[in-house]
CSV table of C-alpha atoms in Angstrom, one decimal:
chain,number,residue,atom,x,y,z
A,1,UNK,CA,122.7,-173.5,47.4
A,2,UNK,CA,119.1,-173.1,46.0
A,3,UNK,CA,116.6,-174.4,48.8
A,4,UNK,CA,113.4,-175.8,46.7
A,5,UNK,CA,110.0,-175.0,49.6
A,6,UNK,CA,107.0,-176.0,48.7
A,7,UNK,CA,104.2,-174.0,50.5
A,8,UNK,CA,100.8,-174.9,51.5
A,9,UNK,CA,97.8,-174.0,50.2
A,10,UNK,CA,96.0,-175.0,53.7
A,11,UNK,CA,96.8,-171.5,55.1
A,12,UNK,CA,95.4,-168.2,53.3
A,13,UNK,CA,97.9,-165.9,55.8
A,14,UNK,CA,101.6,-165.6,55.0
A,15,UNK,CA,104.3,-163.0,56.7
A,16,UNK,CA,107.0,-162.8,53.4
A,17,UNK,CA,110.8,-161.9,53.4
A,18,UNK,CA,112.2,-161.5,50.2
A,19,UNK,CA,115.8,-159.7,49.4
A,20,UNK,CA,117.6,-158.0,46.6
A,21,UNK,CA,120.5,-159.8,44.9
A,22,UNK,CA,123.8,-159.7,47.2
A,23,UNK,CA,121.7,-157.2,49.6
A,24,UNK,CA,121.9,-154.5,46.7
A,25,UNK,CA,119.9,-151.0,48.1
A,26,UNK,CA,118.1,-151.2,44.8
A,27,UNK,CA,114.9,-148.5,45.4
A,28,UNK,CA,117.3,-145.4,44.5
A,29,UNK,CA,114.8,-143.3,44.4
A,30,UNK,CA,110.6,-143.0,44.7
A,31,UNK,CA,110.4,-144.2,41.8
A,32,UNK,CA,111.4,-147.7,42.3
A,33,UNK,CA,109.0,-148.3,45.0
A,34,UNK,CA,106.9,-147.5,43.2
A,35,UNK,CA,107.3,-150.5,40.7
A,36,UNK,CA,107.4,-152.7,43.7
A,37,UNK,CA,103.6,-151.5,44.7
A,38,UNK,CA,102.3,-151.7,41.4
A,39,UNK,CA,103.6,-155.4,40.8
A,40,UNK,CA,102.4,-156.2,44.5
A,41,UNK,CA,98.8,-154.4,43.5
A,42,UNK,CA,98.8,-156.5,40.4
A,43,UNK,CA,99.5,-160.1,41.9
A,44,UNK,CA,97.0,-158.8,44.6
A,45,UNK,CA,94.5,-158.3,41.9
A,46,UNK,CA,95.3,-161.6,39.7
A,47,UNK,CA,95.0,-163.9,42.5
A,48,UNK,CA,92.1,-162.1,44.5
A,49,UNK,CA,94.5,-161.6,47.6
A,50,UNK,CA,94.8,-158.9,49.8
A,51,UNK,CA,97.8,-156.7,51.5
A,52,UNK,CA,97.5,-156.5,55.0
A,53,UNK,CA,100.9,-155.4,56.5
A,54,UNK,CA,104.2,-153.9,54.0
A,55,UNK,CA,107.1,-152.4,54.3
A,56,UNK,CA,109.6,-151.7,51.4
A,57,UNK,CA,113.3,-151.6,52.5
A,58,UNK,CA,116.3,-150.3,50.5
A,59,UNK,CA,117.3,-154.4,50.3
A,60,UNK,CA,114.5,-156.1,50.9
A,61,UNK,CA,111.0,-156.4,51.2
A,62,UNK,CA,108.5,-157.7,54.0
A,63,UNK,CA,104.2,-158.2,53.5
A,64,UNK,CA,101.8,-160.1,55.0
A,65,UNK,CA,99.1,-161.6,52.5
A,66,UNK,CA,96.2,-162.8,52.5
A,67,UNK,CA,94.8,-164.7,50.1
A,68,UNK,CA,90.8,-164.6,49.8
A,69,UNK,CA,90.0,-167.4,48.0
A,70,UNK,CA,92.9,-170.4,47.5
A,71,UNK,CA,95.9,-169.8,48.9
A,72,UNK,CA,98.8,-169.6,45.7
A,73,UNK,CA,102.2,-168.4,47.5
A,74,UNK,CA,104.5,-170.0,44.9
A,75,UNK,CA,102.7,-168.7,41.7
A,76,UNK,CA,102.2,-165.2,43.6
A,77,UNK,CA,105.7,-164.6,44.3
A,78,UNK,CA,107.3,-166.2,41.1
A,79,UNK,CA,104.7,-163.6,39.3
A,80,UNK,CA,105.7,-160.8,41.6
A,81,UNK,CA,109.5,-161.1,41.2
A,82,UNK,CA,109.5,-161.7,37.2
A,83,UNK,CA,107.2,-158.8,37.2
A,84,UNK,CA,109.0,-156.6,39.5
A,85,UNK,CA,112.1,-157.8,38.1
A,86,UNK,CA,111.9,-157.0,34.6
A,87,UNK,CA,110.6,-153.0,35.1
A,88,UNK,CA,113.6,-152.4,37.9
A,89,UNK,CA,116.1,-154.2,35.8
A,90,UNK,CA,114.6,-151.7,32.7
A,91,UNK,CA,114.6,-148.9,34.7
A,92,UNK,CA,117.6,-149.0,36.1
A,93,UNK,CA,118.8,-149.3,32.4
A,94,UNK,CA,117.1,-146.2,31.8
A,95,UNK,CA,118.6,-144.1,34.6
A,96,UNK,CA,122.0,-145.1,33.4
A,97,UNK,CA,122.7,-146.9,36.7
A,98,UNK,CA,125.5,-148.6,35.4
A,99,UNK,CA,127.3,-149.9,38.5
A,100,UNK,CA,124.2,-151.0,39.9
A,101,UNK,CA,123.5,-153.2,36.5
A,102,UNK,CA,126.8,-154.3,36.3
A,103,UNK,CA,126.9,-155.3,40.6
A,104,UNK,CA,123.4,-157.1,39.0
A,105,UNK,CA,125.3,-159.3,36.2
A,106,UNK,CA,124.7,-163.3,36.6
A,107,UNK,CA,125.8,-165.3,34.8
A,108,UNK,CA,124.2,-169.1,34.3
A,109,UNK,CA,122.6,-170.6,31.5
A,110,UNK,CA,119.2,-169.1,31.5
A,111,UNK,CA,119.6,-165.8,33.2
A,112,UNK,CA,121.9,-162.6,32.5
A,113,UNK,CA,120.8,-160.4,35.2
A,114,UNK,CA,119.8,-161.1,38.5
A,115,UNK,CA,117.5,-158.5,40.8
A,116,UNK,CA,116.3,-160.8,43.6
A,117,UNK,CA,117.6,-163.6,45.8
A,118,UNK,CA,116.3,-167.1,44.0
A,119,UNK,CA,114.1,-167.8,47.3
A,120,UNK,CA,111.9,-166.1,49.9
A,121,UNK,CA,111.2,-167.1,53.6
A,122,UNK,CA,107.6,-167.5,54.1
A,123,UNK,CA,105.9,-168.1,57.6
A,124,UNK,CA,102.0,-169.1,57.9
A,125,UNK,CA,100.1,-166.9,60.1
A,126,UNK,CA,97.5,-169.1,61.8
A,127,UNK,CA,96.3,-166.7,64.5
A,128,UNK,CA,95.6,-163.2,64.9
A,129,UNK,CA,98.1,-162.7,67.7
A,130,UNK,CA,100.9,-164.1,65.1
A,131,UNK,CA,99.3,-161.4,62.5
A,132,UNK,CA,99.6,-158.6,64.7
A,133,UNK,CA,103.0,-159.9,65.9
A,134,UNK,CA,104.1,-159.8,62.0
A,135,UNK,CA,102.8,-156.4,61.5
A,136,UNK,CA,104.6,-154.6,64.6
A,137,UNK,CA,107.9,-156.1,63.2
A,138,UNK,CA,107.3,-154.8,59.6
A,139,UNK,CA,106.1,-151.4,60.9
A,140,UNK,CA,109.2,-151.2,63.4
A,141,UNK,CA,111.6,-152.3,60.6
A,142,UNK,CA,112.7,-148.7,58.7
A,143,UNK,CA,113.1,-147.2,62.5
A,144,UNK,CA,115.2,-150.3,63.8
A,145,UNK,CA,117.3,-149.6,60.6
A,146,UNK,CA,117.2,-145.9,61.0
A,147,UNK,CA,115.5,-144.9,58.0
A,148,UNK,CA,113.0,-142.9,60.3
A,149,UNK,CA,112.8,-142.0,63.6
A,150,UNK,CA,108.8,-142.8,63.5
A,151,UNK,CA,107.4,-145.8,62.1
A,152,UNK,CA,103.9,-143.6,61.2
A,153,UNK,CA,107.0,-141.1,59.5
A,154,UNK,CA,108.2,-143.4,56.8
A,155,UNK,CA,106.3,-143.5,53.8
A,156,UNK,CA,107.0,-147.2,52.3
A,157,UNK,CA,105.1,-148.5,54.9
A,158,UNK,CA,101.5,-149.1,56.0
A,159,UNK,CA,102.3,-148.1,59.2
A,160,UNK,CA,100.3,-144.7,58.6
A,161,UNK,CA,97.6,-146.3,57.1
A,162,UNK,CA,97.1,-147.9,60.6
A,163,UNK,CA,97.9,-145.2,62.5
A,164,UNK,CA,95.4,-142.7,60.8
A,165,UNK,CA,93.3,-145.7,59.2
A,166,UNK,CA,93.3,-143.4,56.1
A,167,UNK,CA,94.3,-144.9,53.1
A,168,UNK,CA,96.8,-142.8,51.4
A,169,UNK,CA,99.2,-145.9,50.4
A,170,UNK,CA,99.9,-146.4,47.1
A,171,UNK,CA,99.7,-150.1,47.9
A,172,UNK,CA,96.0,-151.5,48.6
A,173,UNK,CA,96.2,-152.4,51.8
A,174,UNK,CA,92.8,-154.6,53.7
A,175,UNK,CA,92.9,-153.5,57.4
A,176,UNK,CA,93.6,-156.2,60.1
A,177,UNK,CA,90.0,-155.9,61.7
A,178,UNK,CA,88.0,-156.8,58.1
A,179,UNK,CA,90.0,-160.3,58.2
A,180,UNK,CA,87.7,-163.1,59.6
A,181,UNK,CA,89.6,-165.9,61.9
């Protein structure tokens, strides 16, 4: 059942959970992150909102944003998704990745294909504490799952870029500290 959220604009601070359809372990290779950073730097870009916390899982994704100027949650994720959507789903194509597409298949009226779960959880981050709270889990995530054995080790992370405070991510991420509360 599709849960229909509307999100506030009052808060400019989100931690976001989103998942690949069914749980799929859709980033096969570097590659595919690589699509998810780009859309992520893009919606960054179009709605003047900054990354402060990522991680990129094999099945899902977690951020924290922060949005500079109005708050737009709804529009940045629906952007996001068909963005992100559209490249993985043509890539995939591309690598022949045939039981991956064909796990992907959806059928309703308007869709054929489906790459990500129709909603996202999104919690408001009101204080700092609850920021850096956020950001420990995401950085934690890839060892908890045993991608990694250190956090600062797995490279779909900012986890090094806050470790060495060098930015070598290929998402633009805005450090903790520059955020004013």
């Amino acid at each position: 059942m599709r849960r229909n959220r509307t999100y506030s604009n009052e808060y400019p601070c989100w931690f976001v959970t989103t998942t690949f359809h069914d749980w799929l372990h859709l980033l096969l290779d570097d590659s595919y992150y690589l699509v998810l950073s780009n859309s992520i730097n893009y919606c960054c870009e179009k709605y003047s909102a900054d990354i402060i916390g990522y991680v990129w899982m094999p099945s899902h994704i977690h951020f924290v944003v922060y949005f500079n100027v109005e708050s737009k949650l709804s529009d940045f994720m629906r952007d996001f998704k068909k963005f992100a959507s559209s490249v993985l789903r043509r890539k995939l194509q591309e690598d022949n990745r045939l039981l991956v597409e064909q796990a992907l298949r959806y059928q309703n009226r308007t869709q054929e294909f489906r790459i990500w779960m129709s909603r996202y959880d999104a919690v408001p981050l009101w204080t700092r504490e609850i920021l850096l709270t956020k950001i420990n889990y995401i950085h934690n995530n890839p060892v908890k799952c045993k991608l990694c054995v250190s956090r600062n080790d797995y490279q779909f992370s900012s986890a090094g870029f806050y470790e060495s405070a060098v930015s070598k991510d290929i998402v633009k991420v805005r450090h903790v500290s520059e955020l004013i509360w």
